[in-house]
Short mmCIF file of C-alpha atoms and ligand atoms in Angstrom, two decimals:
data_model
loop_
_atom_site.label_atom_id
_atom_site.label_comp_id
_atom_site.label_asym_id
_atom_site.label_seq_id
_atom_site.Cartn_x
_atom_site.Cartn_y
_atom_site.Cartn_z
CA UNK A 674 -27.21 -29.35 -1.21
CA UNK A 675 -25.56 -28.30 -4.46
CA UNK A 676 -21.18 -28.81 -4.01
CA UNK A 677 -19.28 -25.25 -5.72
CA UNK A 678 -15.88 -25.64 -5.80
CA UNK A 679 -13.16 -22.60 -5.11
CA UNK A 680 -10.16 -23.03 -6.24
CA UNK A 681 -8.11 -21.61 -3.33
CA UNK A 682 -5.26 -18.95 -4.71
CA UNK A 683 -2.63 -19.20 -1.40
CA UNK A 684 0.77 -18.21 -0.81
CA UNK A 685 2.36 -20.74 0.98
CA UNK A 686 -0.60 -21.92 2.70
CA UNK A 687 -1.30 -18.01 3.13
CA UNK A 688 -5.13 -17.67 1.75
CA UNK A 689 -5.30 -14.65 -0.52
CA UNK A 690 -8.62 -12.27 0.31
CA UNK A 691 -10.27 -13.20 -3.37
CA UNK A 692 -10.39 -16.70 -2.10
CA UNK A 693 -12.65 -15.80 0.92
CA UNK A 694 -14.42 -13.18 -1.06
CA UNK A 695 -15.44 -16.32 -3.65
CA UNK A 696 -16.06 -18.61 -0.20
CA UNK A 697 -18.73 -16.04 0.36
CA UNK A 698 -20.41 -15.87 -2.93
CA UNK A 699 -20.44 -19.48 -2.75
CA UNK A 700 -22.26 -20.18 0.08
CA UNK A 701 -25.14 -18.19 -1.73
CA UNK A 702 -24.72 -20.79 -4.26
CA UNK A 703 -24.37 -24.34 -2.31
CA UNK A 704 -21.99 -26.43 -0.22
CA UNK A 705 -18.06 -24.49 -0.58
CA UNK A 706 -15.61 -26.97 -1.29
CA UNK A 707 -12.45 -25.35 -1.86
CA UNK A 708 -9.61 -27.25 -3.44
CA UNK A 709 -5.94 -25.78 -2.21
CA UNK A 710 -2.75 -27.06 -4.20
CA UNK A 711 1.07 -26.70 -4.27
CA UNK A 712 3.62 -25.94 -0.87
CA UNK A 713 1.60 -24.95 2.14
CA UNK A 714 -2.30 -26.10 0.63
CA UNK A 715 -2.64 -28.40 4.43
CA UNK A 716 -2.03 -25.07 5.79
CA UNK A 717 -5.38 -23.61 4.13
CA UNK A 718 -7.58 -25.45 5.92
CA UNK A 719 -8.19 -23.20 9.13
CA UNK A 720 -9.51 -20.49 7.44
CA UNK A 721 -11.04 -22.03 4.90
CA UNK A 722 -12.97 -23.84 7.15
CA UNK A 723 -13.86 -20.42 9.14
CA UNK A 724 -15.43 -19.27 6.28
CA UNK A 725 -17.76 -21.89 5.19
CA UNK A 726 -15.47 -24.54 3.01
CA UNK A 727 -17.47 -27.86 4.25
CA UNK A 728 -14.57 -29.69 2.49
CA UNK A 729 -11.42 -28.78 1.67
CA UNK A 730 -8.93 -30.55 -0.86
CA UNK A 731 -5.56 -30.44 -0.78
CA UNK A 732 -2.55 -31.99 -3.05
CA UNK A 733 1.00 -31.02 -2.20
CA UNK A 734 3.30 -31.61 -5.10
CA UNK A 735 6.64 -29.64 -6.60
CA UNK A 736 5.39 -30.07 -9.88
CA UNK A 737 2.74 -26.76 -9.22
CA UNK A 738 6.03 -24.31 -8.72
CA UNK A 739 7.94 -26.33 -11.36
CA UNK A 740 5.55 -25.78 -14.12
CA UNK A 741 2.76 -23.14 -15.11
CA UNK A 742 -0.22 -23.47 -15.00
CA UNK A 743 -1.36 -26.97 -16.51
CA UNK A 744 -0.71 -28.99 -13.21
CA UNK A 745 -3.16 -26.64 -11.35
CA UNK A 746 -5.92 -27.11 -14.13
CA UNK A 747 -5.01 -30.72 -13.33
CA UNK A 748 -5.71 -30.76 -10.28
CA UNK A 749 -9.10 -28.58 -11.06
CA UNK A 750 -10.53 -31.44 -12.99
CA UNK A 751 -9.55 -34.12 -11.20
CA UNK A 752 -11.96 -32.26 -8.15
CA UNK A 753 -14.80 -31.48 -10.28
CA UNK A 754 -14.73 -34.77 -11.22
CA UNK A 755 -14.88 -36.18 -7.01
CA UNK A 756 -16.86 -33.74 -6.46
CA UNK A 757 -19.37 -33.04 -9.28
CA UNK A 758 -20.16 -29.35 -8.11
CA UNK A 759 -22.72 -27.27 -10.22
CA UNK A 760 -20.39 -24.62 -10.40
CA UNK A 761 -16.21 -24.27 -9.93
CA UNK A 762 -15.05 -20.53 -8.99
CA UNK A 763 -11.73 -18.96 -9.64
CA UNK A 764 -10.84 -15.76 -8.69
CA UNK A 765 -10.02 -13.04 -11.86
CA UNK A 766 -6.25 -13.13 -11.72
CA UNK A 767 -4.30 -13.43 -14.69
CA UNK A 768 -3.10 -16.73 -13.78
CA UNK A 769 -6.66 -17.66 -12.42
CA UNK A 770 -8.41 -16.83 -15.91
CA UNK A 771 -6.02 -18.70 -17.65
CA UNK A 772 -6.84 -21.71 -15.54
CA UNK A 773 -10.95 -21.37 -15.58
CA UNK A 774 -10.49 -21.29 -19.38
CA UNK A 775 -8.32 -24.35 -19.86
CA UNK A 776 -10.59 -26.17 -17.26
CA UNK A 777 -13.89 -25.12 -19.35
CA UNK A 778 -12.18 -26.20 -22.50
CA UNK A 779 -10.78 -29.42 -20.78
CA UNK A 780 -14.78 -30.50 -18.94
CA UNK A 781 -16.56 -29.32 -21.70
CA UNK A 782 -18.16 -26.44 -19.97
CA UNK A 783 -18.66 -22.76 -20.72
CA UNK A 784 -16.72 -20.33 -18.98
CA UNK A 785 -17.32 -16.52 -17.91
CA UNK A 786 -14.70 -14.00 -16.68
CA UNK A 787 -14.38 -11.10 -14.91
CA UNK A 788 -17.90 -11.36 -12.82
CA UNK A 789 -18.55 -8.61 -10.01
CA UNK A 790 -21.40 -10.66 -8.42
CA UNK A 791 -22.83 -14.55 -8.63
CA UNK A 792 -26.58 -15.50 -7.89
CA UNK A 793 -28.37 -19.19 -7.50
CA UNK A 794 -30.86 -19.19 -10.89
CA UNK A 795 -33.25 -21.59 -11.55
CA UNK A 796 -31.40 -22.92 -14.15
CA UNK A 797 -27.89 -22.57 -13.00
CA UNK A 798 -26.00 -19.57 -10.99
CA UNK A 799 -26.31 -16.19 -12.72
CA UNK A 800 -23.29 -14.35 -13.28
CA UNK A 801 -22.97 -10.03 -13.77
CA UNK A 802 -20.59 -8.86 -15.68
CA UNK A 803 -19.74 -4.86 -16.27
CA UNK A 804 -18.90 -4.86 -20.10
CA UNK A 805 -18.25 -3.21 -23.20
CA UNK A 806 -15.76 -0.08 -21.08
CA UNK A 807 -18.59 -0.50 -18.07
CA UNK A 808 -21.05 0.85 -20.56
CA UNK A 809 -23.08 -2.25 -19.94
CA UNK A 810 -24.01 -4.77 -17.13
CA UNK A 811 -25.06 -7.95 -18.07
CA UNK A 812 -26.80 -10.96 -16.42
CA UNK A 813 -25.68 -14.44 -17.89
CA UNK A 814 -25.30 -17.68 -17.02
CA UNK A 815 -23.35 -21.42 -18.46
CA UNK A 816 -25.65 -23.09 -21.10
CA UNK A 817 -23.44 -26.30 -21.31
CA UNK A 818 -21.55 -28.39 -19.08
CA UNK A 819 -20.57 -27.59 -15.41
CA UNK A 820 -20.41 -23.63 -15.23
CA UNK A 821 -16.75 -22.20 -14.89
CA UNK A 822 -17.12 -18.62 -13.19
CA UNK A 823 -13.98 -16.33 -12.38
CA UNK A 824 -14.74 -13.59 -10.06
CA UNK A 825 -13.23 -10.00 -9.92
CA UNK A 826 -11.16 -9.21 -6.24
CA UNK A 827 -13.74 -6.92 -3.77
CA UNK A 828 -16.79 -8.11 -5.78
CA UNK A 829 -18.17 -9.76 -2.24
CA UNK A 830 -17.41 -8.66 1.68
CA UNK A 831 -15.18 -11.17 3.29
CA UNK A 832 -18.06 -12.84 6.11
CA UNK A 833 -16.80 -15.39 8.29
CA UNK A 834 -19.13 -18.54 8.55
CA UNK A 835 -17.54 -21.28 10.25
CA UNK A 836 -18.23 -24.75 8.75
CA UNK A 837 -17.67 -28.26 10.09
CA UNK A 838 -14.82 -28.96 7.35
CA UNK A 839 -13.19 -32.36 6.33
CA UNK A 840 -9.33 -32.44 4.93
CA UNK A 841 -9.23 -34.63 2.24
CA UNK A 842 -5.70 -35.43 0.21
CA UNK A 843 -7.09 -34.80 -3.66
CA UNK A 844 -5.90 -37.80 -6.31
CA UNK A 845 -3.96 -35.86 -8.79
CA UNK A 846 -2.63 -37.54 -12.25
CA UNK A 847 -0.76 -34.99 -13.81
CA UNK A 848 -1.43 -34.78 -17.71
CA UNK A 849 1.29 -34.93 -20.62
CA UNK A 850 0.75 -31.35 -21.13
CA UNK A 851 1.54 -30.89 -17.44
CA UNK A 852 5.20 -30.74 -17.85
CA UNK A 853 5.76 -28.95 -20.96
CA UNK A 854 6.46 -25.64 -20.09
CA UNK A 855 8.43 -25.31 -16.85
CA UNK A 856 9.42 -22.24 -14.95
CA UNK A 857 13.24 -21.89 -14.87
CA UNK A 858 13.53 -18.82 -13.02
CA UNK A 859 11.82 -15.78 -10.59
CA UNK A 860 12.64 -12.50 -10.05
CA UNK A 861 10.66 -11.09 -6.99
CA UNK A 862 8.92 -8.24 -7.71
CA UNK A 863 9.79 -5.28 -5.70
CA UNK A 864 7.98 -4.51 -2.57
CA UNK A 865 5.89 -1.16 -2.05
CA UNK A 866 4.90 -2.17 0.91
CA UNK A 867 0.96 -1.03 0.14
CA UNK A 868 -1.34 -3.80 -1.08
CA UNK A 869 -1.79 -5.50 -4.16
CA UNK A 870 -3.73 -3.16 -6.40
CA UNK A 871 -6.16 -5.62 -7.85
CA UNK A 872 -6.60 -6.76 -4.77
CA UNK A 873 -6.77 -3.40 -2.54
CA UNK A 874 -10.18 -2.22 -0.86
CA UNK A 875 -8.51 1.32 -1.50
CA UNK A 876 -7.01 2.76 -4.59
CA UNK A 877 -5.83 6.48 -4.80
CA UNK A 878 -4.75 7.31 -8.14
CA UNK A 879 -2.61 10.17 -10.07
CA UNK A 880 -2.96 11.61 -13.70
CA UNK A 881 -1.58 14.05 -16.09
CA UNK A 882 -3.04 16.52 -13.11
CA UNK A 883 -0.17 15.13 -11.04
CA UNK A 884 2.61 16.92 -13.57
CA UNK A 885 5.51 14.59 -12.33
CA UNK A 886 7.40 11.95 -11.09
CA UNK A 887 7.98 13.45 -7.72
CA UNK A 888 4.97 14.70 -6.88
CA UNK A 889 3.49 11.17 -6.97
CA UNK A 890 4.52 11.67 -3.12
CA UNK A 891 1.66 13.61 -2.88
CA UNK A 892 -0.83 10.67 -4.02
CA UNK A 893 1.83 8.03 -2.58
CA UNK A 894 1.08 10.04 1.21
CA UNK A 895 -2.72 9.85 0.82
CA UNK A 896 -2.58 6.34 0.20
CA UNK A 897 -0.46 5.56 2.42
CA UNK A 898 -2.80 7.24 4.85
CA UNK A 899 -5.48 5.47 4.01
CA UNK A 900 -3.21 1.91 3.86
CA UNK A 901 -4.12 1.84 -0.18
CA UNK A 902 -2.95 0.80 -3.17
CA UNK A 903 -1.55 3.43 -6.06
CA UNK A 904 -2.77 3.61 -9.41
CA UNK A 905 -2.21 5.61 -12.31
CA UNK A 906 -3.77 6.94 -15.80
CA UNK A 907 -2.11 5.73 -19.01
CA UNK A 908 -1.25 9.67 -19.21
CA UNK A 909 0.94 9.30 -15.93
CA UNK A 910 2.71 6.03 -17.05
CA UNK A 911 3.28 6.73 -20.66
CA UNK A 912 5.19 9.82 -19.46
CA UNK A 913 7.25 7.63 -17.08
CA UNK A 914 5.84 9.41 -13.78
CA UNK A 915 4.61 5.85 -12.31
CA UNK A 916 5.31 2.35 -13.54
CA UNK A 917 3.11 0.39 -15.89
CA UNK A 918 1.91 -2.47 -13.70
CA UNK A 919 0.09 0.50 -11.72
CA UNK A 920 -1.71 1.52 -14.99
CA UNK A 921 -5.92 1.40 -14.43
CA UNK A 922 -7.68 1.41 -17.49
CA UNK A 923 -8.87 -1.07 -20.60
CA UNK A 924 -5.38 -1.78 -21.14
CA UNK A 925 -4.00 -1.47 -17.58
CA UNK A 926 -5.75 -3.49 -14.89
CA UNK A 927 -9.25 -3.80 -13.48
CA UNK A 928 -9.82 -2.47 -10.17
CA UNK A 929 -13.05 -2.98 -8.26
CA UNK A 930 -11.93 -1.54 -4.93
CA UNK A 931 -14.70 -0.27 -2.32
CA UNK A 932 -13.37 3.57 -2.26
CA UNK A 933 -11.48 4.58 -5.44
CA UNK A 934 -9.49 8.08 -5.37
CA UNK A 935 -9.02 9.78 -8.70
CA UNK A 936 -6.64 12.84 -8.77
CA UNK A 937 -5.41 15.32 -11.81
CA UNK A 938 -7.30 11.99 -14.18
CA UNK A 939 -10.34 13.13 -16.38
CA UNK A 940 -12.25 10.36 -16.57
CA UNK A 941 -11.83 9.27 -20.41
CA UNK A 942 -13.80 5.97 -21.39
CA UNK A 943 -10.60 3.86 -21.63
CA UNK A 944 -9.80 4.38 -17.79
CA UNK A 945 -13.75 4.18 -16.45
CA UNK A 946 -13.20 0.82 -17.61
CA UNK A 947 -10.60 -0.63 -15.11
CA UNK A 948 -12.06 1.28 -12.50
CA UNK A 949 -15.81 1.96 -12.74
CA UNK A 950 -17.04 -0.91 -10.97
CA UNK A 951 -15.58 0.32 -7.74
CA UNK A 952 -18.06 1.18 -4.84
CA UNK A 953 -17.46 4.44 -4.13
CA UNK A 954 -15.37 6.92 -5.96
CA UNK A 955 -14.13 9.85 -5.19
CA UNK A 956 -12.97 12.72 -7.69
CA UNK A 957 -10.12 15.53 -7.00
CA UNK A 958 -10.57 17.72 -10.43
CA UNK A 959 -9.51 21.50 -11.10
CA UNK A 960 -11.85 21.44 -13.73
CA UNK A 961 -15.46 21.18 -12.96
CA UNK A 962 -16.61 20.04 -16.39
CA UNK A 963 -13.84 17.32 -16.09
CA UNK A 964 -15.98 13.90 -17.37
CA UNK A 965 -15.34 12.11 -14.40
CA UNK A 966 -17.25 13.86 -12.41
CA UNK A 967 -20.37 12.07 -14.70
CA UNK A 968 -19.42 8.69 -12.49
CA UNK A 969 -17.97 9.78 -8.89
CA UNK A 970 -19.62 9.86 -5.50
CA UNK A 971 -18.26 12.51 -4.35
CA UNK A 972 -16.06 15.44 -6.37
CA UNK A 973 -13.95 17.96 -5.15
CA UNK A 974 -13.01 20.95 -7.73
CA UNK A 975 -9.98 22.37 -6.60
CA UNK A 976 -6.39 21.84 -7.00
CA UNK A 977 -5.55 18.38 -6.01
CA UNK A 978 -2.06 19.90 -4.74
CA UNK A 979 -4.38 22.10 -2.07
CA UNK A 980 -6.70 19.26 -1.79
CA UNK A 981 -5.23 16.07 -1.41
CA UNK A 982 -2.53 17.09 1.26
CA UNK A 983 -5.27 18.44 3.58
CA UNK A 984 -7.46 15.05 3.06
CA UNK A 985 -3.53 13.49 3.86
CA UNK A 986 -3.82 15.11 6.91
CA UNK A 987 -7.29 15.20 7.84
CA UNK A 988 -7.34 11.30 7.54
CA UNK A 989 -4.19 11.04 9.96
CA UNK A 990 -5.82 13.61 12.11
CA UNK A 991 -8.64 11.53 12.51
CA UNK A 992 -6.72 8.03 12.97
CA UNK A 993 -4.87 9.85 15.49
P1 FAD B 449 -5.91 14.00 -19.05
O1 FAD B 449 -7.04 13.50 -19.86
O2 FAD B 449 -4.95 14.95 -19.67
O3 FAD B 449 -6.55 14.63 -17.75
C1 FAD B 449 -5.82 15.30 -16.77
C2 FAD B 449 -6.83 15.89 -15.81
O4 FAD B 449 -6.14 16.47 -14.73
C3 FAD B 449 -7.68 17.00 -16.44
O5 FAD B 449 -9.04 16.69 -16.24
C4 FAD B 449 -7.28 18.27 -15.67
O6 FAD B 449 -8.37 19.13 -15.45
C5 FAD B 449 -6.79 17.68 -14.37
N1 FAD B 449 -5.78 18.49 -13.69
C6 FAD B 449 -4.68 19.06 -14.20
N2 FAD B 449 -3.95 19.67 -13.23
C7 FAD B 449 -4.65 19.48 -12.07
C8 FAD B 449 -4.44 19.86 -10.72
N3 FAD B 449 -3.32 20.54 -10.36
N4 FAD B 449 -5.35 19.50 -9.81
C9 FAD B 449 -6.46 18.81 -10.14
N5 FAD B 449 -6.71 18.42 -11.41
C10 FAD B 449 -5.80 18.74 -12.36
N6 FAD B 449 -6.07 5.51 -20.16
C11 FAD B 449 -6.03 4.96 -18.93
O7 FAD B 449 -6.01 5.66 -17.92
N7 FAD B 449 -5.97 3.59 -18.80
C12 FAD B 449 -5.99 2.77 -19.86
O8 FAD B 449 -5.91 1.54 -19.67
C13 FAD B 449 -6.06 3.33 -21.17
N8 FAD B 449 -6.11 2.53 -22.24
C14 FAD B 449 -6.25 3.12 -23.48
C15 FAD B 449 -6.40 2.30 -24.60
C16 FAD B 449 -6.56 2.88 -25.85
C17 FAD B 449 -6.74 1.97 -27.05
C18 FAD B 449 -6.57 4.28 -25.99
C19 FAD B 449 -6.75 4.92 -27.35
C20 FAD B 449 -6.41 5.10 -24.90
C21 FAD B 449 -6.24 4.53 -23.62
N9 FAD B 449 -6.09 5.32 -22.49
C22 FAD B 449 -6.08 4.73 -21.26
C23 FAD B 449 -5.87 6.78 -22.59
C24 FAD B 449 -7.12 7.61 -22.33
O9 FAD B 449 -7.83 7.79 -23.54
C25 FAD B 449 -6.72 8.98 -21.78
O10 FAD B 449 -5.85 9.61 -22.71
C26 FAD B 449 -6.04 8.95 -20.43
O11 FAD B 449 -6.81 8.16 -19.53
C27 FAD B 449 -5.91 10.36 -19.89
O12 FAD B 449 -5.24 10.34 -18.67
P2 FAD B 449 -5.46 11.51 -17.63
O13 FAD B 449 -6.90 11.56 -17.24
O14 FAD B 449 -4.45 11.35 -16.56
O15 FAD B 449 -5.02 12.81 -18.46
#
């Protein structure tokens, strides 16, 4: 059978969802071999294994914290070229993109971003895109070269589909280019204790509607409720209610999350298009002619400020 690789995104041996979400997706596609690099890859292994990786690579080496990204491209090539899988798949982080690209440049290979779904073609794997604001959705697939896919977080359920793995230590030559740009210092960033919100099954977001800084708490409680990630409209953060890296939206971030919670936002073009991928959404709108309700699920016309505290509770009710 046909070898895809995954390149495994991991915190300290920690295996990020996106990564099992792509092991998934790449069982549809052929044999999962997922390469894990940097402090704690060994550590992968386990659940890599539980969820279909029939091999997994590892290569531990300082230089992958040192330095950004090239070592980890690197490493990429060096397993597509052990391996020679018919596709490689990176999950759509900022970091990740930036390392499918390089790697397509670097193989010769074309490269597509940003998928929400991967099927085996007969000439290669088919990738969907949403494009153009989520005004389109497009089928396409790599004409040249070994195809380089990245995948959007929640575009596939986690499934759990234990493999008989091997551990094998990956040979890694790091390039010239490898060392040229090295990371001299990090600043944490500040825990909200909710989940990452590219990365969130559940996003509850405030607009304009909102009217403040403090009354965030009221979409803060709801997703807390629900164990969610915040997000906001550009009309929220440009008025310094919410911070930016919460922004949804063409020039925020890209949210695919299975339930998506819009309060006090009205649904202009430029946010549908970090958010209207998401599998469910849900509207809370005083006005009824409000443009997001076009695209929602389900839509509530009321006052969010009477509506979302009763969901709040409702929910909690319910979770006893
Ligand atoms: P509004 O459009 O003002 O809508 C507020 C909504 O709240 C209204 O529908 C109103 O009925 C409702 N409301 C008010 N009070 C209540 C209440 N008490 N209860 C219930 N509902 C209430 N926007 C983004 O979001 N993300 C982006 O990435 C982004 N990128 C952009 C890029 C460009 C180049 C441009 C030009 C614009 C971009 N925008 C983006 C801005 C976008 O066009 C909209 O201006 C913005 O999304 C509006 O935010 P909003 O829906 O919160 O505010």
């Amino acid at each position: 059978m046909a070898e895809v690789v995954v390149f495994v995104d991991h915190a300290d041996g920690a295996v990020r969802k996106p990564t099992l979400e792509l092991l998934t997706l790449a069982r549809r596609l052929g044999d999962p071999v997922a390469v894990a690099v940097g402090a704690g890859a060994a550590a992968t292994a386990g659940v890599l294994a539980e969820h279909g990786a029939v091999k997994v690579l590892t290569h531990e080496a300082a230089e992958y914290a040192d330095y950004l990204v090239v070592p980890k491209v690197d490493a990429l090539q060096a397993a597509v070229a052990a391996v020679s899988p018919v596709v490689v798949l990176v999950s759509s982080s900022a970091e990740g993109k930036e390392v499918a690209a390089r790697l397509a440049l670097r193989i010769g290979s074309g490269v597509i971003t940003d998928a929400v779904d991967v099927e085996a073609g007969e000439q290669g794997p088919v990738a969907t895109q949403s494009v153009f604001a989520a005004g389109f959705t497009t089928e396409s697939r790599v004409s040249k070269g070994v195809a380089v896919i990245t995948v959007k977080p929640n575009s596939a359920a986690v499934e759990a589909a234990a493999a008989a793995s091997t551990v094998e230590e990956l040979a890694v030559t790091f390039s010239e280019q490898a060392t040229g740009t090295k990371v001299t210092a990090r600043t944490p960033r500040e825990s909200t204790g909710r989940p990452e919100l590219t990365e969130a099954a559940v996003v509850v977001s405030g607009g304009r509607g909102v009217g403040g800084a403090e009354s965030f708490a009221v979409i803060e409680a709801l997703a807390d409720s629900l164990g969610a990630a915040v997000g906001a409209s550009r009309a929220a953060v440009d008025a310094g209610w919410y911070p930016h890296t919460a922004q949804v939206g063409q020039t925020g971030k890209s949210v695919s999350p299975q339930l998506y919670i819009a309060s006090g936002i009205s649904g202009a073009i430029q946010h549908r298009a970090g958010m209207q991928t998401s599998k469910t959404i849900v509207a809370v709108n005083k006005d009824a002619e409000a443009p997001i309700f076009d695209l929602v699920d389900y839509g509530v016309v009321g006052d969010l400020f009477d509506v979302v505290p009763q969901l709040t509770e409702e929910i909690k009710t319910r979770k006893g």
